[in-house]
mmCIF file of C-alpha atoms in Angstrom:
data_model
loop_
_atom_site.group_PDB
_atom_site.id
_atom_site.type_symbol
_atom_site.label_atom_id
_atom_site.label_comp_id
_atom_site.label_asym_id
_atom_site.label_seq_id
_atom_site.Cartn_x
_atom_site.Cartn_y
_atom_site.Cartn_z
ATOM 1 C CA UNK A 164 14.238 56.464 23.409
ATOM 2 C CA UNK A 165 17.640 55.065 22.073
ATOM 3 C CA UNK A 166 19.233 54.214 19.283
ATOM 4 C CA UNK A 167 19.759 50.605 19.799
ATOM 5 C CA UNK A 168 22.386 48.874 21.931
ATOM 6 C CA UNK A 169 24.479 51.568 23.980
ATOM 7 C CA UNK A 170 28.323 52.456 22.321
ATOM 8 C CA UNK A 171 29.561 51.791 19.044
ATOM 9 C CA UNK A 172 28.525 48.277 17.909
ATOM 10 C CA UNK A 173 27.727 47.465 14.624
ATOM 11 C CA UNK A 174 28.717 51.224 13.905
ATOM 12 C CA UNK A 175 32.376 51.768 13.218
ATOM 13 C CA UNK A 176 31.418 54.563 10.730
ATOM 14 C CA UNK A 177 29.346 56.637 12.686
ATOM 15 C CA UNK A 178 32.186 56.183 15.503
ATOM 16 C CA UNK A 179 35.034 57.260 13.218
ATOM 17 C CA UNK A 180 32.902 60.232 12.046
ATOM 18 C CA UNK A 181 32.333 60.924 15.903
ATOM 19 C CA UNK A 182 36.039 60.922 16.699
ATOM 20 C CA UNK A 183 36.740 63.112 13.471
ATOM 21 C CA UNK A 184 34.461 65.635 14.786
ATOM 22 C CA UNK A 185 35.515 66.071 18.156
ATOM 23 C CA UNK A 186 39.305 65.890 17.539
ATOM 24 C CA UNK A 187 38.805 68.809 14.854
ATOM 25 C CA UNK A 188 36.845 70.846 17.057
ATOM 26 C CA UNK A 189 39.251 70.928 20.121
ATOM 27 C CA UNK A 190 42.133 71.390 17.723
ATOM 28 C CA UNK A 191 40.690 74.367 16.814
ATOM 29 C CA UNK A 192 39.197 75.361 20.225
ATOM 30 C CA UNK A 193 42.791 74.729 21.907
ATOM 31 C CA UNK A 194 43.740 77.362 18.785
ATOM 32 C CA UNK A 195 41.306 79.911 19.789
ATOM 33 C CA UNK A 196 40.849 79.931 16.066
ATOM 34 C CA UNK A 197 37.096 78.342 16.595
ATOM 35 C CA UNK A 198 35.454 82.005 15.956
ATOM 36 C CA UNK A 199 36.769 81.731 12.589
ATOM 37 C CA UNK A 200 35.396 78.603 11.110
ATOM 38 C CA UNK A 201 32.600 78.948 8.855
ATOM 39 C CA UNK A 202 32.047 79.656 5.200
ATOM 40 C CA UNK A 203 31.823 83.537 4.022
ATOM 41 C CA UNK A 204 31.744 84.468 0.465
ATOM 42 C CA UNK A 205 35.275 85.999 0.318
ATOM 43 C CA UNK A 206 36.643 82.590 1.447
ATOM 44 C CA UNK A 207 35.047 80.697 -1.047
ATOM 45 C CA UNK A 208 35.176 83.426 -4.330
ATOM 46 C CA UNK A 209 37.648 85.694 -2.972
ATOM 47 C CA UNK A 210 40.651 83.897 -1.090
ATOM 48 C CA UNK A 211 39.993 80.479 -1.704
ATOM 49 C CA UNK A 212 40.391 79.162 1.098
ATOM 50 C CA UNK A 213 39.383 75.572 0.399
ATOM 51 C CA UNK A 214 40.673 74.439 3.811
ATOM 52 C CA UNK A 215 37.379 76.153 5.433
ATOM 53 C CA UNK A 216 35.477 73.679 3.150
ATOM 54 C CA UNK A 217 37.060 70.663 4.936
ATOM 55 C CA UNK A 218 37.136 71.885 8.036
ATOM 56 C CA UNK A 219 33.365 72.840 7.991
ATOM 57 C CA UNK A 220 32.223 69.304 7.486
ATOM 58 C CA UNK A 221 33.324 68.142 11.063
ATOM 59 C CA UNK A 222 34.146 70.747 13.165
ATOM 60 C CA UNK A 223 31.821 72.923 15.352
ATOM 61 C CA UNK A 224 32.521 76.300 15.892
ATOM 62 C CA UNK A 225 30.953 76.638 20.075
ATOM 63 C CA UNK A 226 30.962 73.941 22.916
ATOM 64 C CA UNK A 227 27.246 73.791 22.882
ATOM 65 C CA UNK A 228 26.752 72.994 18.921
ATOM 66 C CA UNK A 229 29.311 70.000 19.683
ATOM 67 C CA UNK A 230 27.620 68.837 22.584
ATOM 68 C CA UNK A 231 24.080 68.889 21.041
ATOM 69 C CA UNK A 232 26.219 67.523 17.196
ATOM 70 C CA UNK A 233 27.892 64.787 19.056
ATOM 71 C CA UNK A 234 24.672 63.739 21.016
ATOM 72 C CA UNK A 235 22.430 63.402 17.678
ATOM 73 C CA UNK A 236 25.034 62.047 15.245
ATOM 74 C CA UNK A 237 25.856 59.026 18.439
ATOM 75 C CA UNK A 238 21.919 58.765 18.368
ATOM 76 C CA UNK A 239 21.247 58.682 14.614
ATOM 77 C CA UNK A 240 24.096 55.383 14.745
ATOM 78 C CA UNK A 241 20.832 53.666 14.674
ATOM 79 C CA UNK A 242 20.582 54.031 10.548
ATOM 80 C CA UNK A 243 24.165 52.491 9.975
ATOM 81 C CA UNK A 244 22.736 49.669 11.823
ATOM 82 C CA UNK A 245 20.094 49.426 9.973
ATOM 83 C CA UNK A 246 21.349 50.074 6.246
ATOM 84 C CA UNK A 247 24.834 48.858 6.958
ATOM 85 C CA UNK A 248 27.953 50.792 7.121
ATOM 86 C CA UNK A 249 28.664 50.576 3.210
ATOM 87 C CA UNK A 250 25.917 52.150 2.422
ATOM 88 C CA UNK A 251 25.513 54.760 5.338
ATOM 89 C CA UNK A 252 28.941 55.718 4.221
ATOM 90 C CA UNK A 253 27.343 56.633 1.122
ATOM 91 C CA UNK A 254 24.971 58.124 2.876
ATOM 92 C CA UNK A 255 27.529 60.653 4.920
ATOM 93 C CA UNK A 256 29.381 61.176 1.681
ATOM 94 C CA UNK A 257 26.415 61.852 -0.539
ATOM 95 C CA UNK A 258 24.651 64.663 2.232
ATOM 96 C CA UNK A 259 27.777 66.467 3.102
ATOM 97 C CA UNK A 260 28.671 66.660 -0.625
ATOM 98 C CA UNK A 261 25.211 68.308 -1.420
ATOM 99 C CA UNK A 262 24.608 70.174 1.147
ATOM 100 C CA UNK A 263 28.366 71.992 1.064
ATOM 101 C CA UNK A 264 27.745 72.116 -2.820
ATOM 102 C CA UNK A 265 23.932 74.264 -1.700
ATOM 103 C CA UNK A 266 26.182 76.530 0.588
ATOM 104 C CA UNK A 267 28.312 77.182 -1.954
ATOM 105 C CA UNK A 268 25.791 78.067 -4.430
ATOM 106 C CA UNK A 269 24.016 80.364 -1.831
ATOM 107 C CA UNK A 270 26.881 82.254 -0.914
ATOM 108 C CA UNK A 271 27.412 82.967 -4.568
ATOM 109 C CA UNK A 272 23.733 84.005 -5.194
ATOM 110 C CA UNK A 273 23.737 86.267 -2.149
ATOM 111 C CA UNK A 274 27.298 87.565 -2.569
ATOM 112 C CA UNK A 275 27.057 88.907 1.613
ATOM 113 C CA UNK A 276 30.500 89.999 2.505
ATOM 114 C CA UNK A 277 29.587 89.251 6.053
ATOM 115 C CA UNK A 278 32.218 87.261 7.735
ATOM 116 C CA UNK A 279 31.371 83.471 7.916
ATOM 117 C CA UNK A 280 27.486 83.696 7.081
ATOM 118 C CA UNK A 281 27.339 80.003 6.934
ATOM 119 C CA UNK A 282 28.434 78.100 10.657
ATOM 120 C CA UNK A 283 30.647 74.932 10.568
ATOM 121 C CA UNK A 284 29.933 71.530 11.550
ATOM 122 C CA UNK A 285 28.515 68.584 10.199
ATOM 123 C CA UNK A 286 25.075 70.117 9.482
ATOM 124 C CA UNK A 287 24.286 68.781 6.305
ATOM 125 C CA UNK A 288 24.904 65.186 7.734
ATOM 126 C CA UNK A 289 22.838 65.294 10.893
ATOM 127 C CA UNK A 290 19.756 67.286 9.080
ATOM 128 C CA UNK A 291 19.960 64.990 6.510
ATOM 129 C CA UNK A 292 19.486 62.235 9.461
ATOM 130 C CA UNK A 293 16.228 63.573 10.624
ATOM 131 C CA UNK A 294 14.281 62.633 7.425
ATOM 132 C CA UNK A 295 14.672 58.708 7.673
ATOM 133 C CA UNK A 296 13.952 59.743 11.528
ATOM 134 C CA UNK A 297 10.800 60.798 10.764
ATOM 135 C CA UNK A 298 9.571 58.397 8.612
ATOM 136 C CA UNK A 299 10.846 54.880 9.455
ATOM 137 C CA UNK A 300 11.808 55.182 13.246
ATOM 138 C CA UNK A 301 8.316 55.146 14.636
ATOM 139 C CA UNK A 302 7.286 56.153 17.558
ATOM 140 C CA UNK A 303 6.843 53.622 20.888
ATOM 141 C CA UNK A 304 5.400 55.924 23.467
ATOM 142 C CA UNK A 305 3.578 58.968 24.328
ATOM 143 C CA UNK A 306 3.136 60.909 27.459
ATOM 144 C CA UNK A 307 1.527 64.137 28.381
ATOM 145 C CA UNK A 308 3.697 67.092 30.251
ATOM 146 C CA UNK A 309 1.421 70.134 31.708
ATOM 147 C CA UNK A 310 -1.097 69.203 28.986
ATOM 148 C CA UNK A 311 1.406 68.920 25.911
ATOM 149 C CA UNK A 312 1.538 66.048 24.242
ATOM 150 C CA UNK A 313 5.198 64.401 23.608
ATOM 151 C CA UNK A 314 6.638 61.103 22.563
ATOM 152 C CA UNK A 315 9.917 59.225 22.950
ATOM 153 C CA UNK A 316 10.676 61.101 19.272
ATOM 154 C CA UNK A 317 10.315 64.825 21.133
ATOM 155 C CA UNK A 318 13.506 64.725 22.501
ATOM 156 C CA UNK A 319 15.671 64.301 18.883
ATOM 157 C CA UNK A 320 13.826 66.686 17.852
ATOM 158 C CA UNK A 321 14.514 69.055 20.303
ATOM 159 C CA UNK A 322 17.876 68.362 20.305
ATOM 160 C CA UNK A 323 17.782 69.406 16.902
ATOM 161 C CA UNK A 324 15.745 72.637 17.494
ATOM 162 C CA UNK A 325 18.275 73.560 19.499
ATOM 163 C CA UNK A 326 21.517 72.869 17.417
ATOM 164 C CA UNK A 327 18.994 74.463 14.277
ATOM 165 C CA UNK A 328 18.894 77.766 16.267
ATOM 166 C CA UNK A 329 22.695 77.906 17.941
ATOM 167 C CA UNK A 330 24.147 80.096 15.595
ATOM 168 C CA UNK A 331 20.594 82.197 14.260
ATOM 169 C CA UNK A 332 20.962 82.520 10.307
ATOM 170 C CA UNK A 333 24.341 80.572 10.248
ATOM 171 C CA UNK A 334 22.960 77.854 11.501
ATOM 172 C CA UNK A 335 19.517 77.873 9.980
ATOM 173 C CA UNK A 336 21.013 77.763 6.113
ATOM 174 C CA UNK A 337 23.367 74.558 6.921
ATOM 175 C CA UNK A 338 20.235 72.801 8.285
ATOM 176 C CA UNK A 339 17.802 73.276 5.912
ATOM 177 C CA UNK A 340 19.997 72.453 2.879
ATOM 178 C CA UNK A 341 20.465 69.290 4.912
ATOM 179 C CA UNK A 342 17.007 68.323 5.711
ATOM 180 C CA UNK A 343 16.894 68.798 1.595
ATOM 181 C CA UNK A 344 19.900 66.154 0.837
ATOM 182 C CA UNK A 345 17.785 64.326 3.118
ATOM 183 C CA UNK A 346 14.782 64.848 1.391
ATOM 184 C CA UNK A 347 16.673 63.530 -1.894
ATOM 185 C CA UNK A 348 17.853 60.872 -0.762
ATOM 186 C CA UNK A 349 14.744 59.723 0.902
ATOM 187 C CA UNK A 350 13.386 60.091 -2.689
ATOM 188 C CA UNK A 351 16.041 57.826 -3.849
ATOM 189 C CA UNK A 352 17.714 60.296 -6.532
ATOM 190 C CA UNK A 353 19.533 59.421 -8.982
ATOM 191 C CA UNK A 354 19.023 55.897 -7.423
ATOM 192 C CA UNK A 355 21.503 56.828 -4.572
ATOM 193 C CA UNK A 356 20.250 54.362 -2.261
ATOM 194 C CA UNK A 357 21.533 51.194 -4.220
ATOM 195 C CA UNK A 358 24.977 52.767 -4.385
ATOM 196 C CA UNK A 359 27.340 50.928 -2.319
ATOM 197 C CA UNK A 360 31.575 51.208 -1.843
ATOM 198 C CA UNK A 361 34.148 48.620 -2.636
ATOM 199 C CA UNK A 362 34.091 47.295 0.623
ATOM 200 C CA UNK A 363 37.582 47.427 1.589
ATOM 201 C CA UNK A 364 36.864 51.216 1.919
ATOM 202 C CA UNK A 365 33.515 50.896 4.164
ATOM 203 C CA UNK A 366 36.259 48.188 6.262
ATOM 204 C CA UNK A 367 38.464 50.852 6.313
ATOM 205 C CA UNK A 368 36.775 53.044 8.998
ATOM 206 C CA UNK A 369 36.466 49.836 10.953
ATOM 207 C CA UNK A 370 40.398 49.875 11.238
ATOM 208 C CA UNK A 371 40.695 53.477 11.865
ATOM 209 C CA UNK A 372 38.358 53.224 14.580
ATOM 210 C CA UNK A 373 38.618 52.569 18.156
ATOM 211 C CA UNK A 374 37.496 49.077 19.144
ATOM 212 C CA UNK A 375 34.156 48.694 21.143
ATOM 213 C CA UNK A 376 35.140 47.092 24.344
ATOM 214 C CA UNK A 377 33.072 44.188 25.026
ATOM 215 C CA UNK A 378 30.648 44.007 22.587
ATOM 216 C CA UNK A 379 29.901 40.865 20.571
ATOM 217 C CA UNK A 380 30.417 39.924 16.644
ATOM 218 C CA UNK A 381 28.725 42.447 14.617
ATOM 219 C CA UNK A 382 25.260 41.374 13.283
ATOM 220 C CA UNK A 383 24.655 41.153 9.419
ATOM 221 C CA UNK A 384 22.835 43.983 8.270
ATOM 222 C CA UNK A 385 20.030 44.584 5.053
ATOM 223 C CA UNK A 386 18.840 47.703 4.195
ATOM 224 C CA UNK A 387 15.316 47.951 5.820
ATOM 225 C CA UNK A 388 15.123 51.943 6.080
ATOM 226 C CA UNK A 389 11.974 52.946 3.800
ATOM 227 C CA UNK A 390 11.145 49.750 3.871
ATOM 228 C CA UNK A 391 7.400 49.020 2.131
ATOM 229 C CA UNK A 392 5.926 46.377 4.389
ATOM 230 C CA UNK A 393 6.440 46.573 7.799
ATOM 231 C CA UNK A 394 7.740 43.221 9.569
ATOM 232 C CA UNK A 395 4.903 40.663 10.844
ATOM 233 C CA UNK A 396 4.841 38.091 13.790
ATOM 234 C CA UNK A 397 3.786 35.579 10.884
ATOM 235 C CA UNK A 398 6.729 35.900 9.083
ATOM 236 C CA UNK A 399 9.103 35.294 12.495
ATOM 237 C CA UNK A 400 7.096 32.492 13.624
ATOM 238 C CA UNK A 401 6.777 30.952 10.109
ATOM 239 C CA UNK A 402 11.029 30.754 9.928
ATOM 240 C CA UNK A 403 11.491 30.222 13.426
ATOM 241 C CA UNK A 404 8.589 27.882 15.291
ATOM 242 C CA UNK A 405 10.473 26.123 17.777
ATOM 243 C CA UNK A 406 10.829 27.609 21.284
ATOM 244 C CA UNK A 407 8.252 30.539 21.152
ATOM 245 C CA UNK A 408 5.872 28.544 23.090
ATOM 246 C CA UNK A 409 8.656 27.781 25.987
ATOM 247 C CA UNK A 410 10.924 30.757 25.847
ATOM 248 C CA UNK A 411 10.551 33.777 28.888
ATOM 249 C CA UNK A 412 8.600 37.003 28.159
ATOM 250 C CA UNK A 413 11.350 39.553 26.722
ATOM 251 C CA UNK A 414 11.976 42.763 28.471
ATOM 252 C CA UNK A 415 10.688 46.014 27.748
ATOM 253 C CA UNK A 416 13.843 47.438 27.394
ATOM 254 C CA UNK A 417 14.802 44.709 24.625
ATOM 255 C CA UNK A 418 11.502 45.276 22.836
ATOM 256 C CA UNK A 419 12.215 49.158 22.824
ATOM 257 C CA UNK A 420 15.370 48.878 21.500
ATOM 258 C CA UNK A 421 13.892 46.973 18.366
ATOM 259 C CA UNK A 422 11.230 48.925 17.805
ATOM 260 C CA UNK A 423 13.214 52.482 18.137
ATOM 261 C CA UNK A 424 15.047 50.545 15.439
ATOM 262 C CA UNK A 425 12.413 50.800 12.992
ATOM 263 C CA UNK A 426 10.816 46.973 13.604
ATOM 264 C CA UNK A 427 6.777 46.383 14.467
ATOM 265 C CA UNK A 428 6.420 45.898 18.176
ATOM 266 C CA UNK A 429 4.708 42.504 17.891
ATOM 267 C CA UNK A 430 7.516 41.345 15.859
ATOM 268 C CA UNK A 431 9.947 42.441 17.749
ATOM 269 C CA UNK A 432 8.512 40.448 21.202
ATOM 270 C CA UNK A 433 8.284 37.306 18.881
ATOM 271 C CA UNK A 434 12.025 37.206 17.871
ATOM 272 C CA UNK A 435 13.179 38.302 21.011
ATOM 273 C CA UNK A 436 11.382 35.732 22.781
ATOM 274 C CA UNK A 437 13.192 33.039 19.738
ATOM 275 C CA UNK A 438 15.977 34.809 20.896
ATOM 276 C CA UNK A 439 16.055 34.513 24.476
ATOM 277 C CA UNK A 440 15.955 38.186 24.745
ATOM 278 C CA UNK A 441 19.601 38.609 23.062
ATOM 279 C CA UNK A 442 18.849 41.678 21.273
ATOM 280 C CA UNK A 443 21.691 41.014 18.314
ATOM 281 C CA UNK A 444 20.451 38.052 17.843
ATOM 282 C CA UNK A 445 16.437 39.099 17.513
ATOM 283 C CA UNK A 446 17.719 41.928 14.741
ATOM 284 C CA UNK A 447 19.122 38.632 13.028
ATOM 285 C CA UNK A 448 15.926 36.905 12.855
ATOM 286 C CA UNK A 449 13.891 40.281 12.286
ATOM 287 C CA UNK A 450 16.252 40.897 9.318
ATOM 288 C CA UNK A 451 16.154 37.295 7.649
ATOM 289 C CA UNK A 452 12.426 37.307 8.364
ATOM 290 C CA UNK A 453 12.132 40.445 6.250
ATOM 291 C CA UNK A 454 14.902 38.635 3.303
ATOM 292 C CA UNK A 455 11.680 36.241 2.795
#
C-alpha cells in the first residue's frame, strides 16, 4: 500500500513539514543535545523554557522515532492530496496546537518532576493522521501470514505501534492526545474542517519547499476525506462517455493508487481507463465526478 504517486507531488506542505523535521533533528543530534528534548514540568512551570515547546513539534529525540516519523508523515501525504494543502495546513496547525496545549495541561495536573516525561516529535500530527486513516482510506487487499490475517492497512499501523511504544510512557501520552485532536477534528469541532488560510500562506510552503523533480502540474484538489457517498462508476461514465468502450484495461498499480486514496475501486478502473491510465488525470475526473 502507498500513498499515491511516489515523492512530493501535489504535497508541498507535507514536504516542507518533512524537511523541518529532519533538519531539526540532526541539528540537535550533531549537538548531542537530542537526550534533552522533551517536555518536563519544570520546563514548562518552572524555567520556561518555551524553546522546548517549538522544538518538540518537529524534532525527534532517537534515530529510530525519525525513521519510523519520517516514514508515516511521507505516507500520510496522501490526505493533503486529498483535502488540499490549505486546508491540511489547517489541519497540521490545528493537531499540533491541541495536542501541545493536552501536554501542557497534563504536565500541570501531574506536576512529575521527572526529567522530560513527555518525548519530542511531531506526535500530535502523525496520531492525529491515523483517524482519517482509518476511516476513509479503505482497505484494497488482504492476505493471510502463519494464519493471521493482515491487509495492505497492517503495515501503517505497525509503523505506528512501533513509533507509539519508542519511548514507553513518553511516547504513549504524545500519541494518544493526538489520536484525540484527531478524533476532534474528525468530528468536525468547532467546524474546523471548513477553515481554510489566505492562500498566499498555504503558497507559501510551496516556495519554501524543494521542487519535485519531474513531476507534472499539480492536480486540483476538493475535500473528499469523510466524504458521505462514496464515488460510483455511474457518475464517471455519466460526465465522461466517450472512450471507455475503446480505451486499454488500466493497471493494477494505477487502480491501487486510487483506491489507497480513498476512491471506490470500480470507479477508479472507469476513470483511469477515460484517462488512459494517467493517474493525475483519473483523480481529476474522480474529483469533478464527485463536484456533481
Amino acid at each position: 500500500m502507498n500513498g499515491g504517486p511516489s515523492g512530493f507531488h501535489n504535497a508541498p506542505v507535507t514536504r516542507a513539514f518533512v524537511i523541518a523535521s529532519a533538519l531539526f533533528t540532526v541539528f540537535f543530534g550533531f549537538q548531542g543535545r537530542s537526550s534533552k528534548l522533551g517536555l518536563s514540568y519544570l520546563d514548562i512551570f518552572g524555567k520556561f523554557r518555551l524553546w522546548k515547546l517549538i522544538v518538540s513539534i518537529f524534532a525527534f529525540s532517537s534515530t529510530p522515532e525519525l525513521m519510523f516519523g519520517l516514514y508515516l508523515l511521507y505516507y500520510f501525504r496522501v490526505f493533503e492530496r486529498q483535502i488540499g494543502s490549505n486546508k491540511y495546513s489547517v489541519f497540521i496547525l490545528f493537531s499540533v496546537t491541541v495536542s501541545l496545549l493536552f501536554e501542557i495541561l497534563a504536565l500541570a495536573y501531574l506536576k512529575d518532576p521527572a526529567v522530560n516525561l513527555v518525548t519530542s516529535g511531531p506526535y500530535g500530527l502523525i496520531f492525529a493522521s491515523f483517524v482519517p486513516f482509518f476511516f476513509d482510506i479503505p482497505v484494497s487487499t488482504r492476505f493471510r501470514v502463519f494464519g493471521v490475517r493482515f491487509s495492505d492497512k497492517s503495515f501503517i499501523y505497525l509503523a505506528g505501534l512501533q513509533l507509539l511504544l519508542s519511548s514507553w510512557k513518553r511516547s504513549i501520552l504524545p500519541g494518544v492526545f493526538g489520536i484525540l485532536c484527531g478524533s476532534l477534528y474528525h468530528l468536525n469541532v468547532f467546524h474546523i474542517r471548513k477553515a481554510k488560510f489566505p492562500e498566499v500562506i498555504a503558497s507559501f510552503f510551496s516556495w519554501i519547499s524543494w521542487p519535485s523533480t519531474g513531476s507534472p502540474p499539480a492536480a486540483p484538489t476538493r475535500n473528499i476525506v469523510g466524504s458521505a457517498t462514496p464515488f460510483t462508476a455511474r457518475q464517471v461514465e455519466r460526465n465522461y462517455p466517450s472512450a471507455l468502450a475503446s480505451a486499454t484495461e488500466p493497471t493494477e498499480a494505477s487502480i491501487a493508487t486510487l483506491v489507497s486514496m480513498g476512491f471506490d475501486r470500480n470507479s477508479a478502473r472507469q476513470a483511469l481507463v477515460q484517462a488512459r491510465n494517467d493517474v493525475n488525470v483519473a483523480t481529476n475526473i474522480l474529483l469533478e465526478a464527485q463536484a456533481h
